[in-house]
Short mmCIF file of C-alpha atoms in Angstrom, two decimals:
data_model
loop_
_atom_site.label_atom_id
_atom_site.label_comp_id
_atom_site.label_asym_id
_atom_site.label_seq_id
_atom_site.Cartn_x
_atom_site.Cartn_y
_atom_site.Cartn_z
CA UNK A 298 7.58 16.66 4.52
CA UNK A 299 7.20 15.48 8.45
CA UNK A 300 4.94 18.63 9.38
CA UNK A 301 2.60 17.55 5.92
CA UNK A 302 2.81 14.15 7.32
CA UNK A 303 1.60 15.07 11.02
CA UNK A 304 -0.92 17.16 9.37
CA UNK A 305 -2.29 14.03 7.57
CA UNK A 306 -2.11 11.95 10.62
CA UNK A 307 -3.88 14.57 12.82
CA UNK A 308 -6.46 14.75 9.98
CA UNK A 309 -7.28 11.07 9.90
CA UNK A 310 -7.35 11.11 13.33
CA UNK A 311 -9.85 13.82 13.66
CA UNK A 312 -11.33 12.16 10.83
CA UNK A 313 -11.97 8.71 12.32
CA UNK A 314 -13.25 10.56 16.10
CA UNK A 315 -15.63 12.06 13.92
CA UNK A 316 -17.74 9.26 12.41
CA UNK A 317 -17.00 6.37 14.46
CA UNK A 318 -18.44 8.74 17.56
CA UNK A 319 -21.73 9.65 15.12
CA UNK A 320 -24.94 8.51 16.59
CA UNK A 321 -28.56 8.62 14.62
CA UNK A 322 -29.23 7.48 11.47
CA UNK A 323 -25.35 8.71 10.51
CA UNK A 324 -23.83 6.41 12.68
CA UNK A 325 -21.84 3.31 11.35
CA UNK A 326 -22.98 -0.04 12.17
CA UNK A 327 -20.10 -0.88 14.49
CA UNK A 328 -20.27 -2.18 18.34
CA UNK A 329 -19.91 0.37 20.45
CA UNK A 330 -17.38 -0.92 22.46
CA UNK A 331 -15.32 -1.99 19.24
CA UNK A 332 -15.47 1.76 17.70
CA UNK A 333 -12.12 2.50 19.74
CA UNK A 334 -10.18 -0.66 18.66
CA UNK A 335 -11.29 -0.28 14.81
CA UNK A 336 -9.73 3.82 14.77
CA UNK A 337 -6.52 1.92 16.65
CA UNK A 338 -6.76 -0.94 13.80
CA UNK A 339 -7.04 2.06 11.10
CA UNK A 340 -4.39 4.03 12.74
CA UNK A 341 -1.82 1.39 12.74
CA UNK A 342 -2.47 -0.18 9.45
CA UNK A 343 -2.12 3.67 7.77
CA UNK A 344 0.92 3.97 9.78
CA UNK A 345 2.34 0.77 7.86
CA UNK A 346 0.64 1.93 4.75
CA UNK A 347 1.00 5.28 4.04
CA UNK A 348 -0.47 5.31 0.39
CA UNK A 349 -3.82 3.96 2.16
CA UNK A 350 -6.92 6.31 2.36
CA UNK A 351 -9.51 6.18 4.92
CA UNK A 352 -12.96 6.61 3.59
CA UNK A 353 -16.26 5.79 4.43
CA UNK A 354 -19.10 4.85 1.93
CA UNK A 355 -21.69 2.21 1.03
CA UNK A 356 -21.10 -1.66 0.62
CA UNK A 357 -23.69 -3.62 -0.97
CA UNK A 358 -24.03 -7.26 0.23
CA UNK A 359 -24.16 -10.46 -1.85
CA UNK A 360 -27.79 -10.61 -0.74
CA UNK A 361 -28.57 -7.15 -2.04
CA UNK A 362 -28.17 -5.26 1.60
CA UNK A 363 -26.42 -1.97 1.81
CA UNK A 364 -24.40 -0.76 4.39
CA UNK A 365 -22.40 2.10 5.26
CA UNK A 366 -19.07 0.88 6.39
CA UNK A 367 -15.22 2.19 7.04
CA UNK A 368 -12.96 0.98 4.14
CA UNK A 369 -9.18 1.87 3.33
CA UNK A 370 -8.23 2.32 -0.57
CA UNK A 371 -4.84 2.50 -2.02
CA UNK A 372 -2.04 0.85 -2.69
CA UNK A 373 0.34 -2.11 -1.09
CA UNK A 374 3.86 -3.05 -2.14
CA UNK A 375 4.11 -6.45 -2.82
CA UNK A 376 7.75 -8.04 -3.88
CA UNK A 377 8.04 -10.97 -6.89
CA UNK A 378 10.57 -11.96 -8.29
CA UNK A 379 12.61 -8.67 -6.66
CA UNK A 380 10.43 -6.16 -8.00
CA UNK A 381 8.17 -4.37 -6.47
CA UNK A 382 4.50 -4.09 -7.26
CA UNK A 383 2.00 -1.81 -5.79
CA UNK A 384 -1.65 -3.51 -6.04
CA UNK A 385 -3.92 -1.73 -5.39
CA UNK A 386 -6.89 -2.45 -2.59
CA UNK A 387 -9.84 -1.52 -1.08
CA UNK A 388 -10.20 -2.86 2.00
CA UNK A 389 -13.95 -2.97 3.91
CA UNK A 390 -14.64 -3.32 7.77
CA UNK A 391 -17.81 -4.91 7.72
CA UNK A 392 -20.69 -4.85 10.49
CA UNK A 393 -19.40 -7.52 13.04
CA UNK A 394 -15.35 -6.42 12.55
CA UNK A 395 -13.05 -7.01 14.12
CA UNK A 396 -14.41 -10.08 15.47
CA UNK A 397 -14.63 -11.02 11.55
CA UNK A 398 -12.01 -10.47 9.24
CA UNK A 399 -12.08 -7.32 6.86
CA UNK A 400 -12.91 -7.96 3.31
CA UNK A 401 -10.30 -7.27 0.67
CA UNK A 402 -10.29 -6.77 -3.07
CA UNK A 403 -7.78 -6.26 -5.90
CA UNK A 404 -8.63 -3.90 -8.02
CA UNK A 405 -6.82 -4.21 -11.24
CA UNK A 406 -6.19 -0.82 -13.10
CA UNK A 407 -7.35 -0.59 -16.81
CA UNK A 408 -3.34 -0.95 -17.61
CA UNK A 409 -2.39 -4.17 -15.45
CA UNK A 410 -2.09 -7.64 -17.23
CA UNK A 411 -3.46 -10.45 -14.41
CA UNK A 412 -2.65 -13.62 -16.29
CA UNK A 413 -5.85 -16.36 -15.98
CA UNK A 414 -4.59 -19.41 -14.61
CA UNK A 415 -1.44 -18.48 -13.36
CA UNK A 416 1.10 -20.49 -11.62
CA UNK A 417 4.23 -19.46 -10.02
#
């Protein structure tokens, strides 16, 4: 279980060098001298959330832009009412992170009931 889990690490790792150091038309939109504090940012937050993925893929703005950004997908445990409840996320790095905040959505499965309204 550790060694699979080292593996993974090392993967992401090797993962992360790999496009954030991509230059050309590949490369992601980030400042260069915020590339090494994003794979730190990535790193840590995977570390606290295992069940998170790194990916990379296209975002389309509200204004119709696309842009190929860094996001993390999965799942975080969430406590109410003492039970535990793994919503799931996506969560995108846009251009000007991390001097802006990452964007994050819930993204309900077919099966989950999200009551309208809802007060607690």
């Amino acid at each position: 279980q550790q060694q699979q889990q080292q593996q993974h690490s090392q993967a992401v790792v090797s993962y992360l060098n790999s496009v954030l150091s991509q230059r050309g038309q590949h490369a992601l939109p980030y400042a260069e001298d915020a590339k090494w504090t994003i794979r730190q940012h990535l790193l840590d937050l995977l570390r606290e959330f295992p069940s998170l993925q790194v990916k990379n893929g296209t975002y389309t703005h509200n204004d119709g832009r696309n842009a190929h950004l860094l996001r993390t997908e999965g799942t975080i445990p969430m406590f109410y009412q003492n039970v535990r409840y793994n919503v799931p996320v996506t969560i995108f790095l846009l251009e000007a992170y991390p001097r802006s905040a990452p964007l994050v959505y819930v993204c309900p499965t077919p099966d989950m009931i999200v009551k309208p309204r809802h007060s607690s």
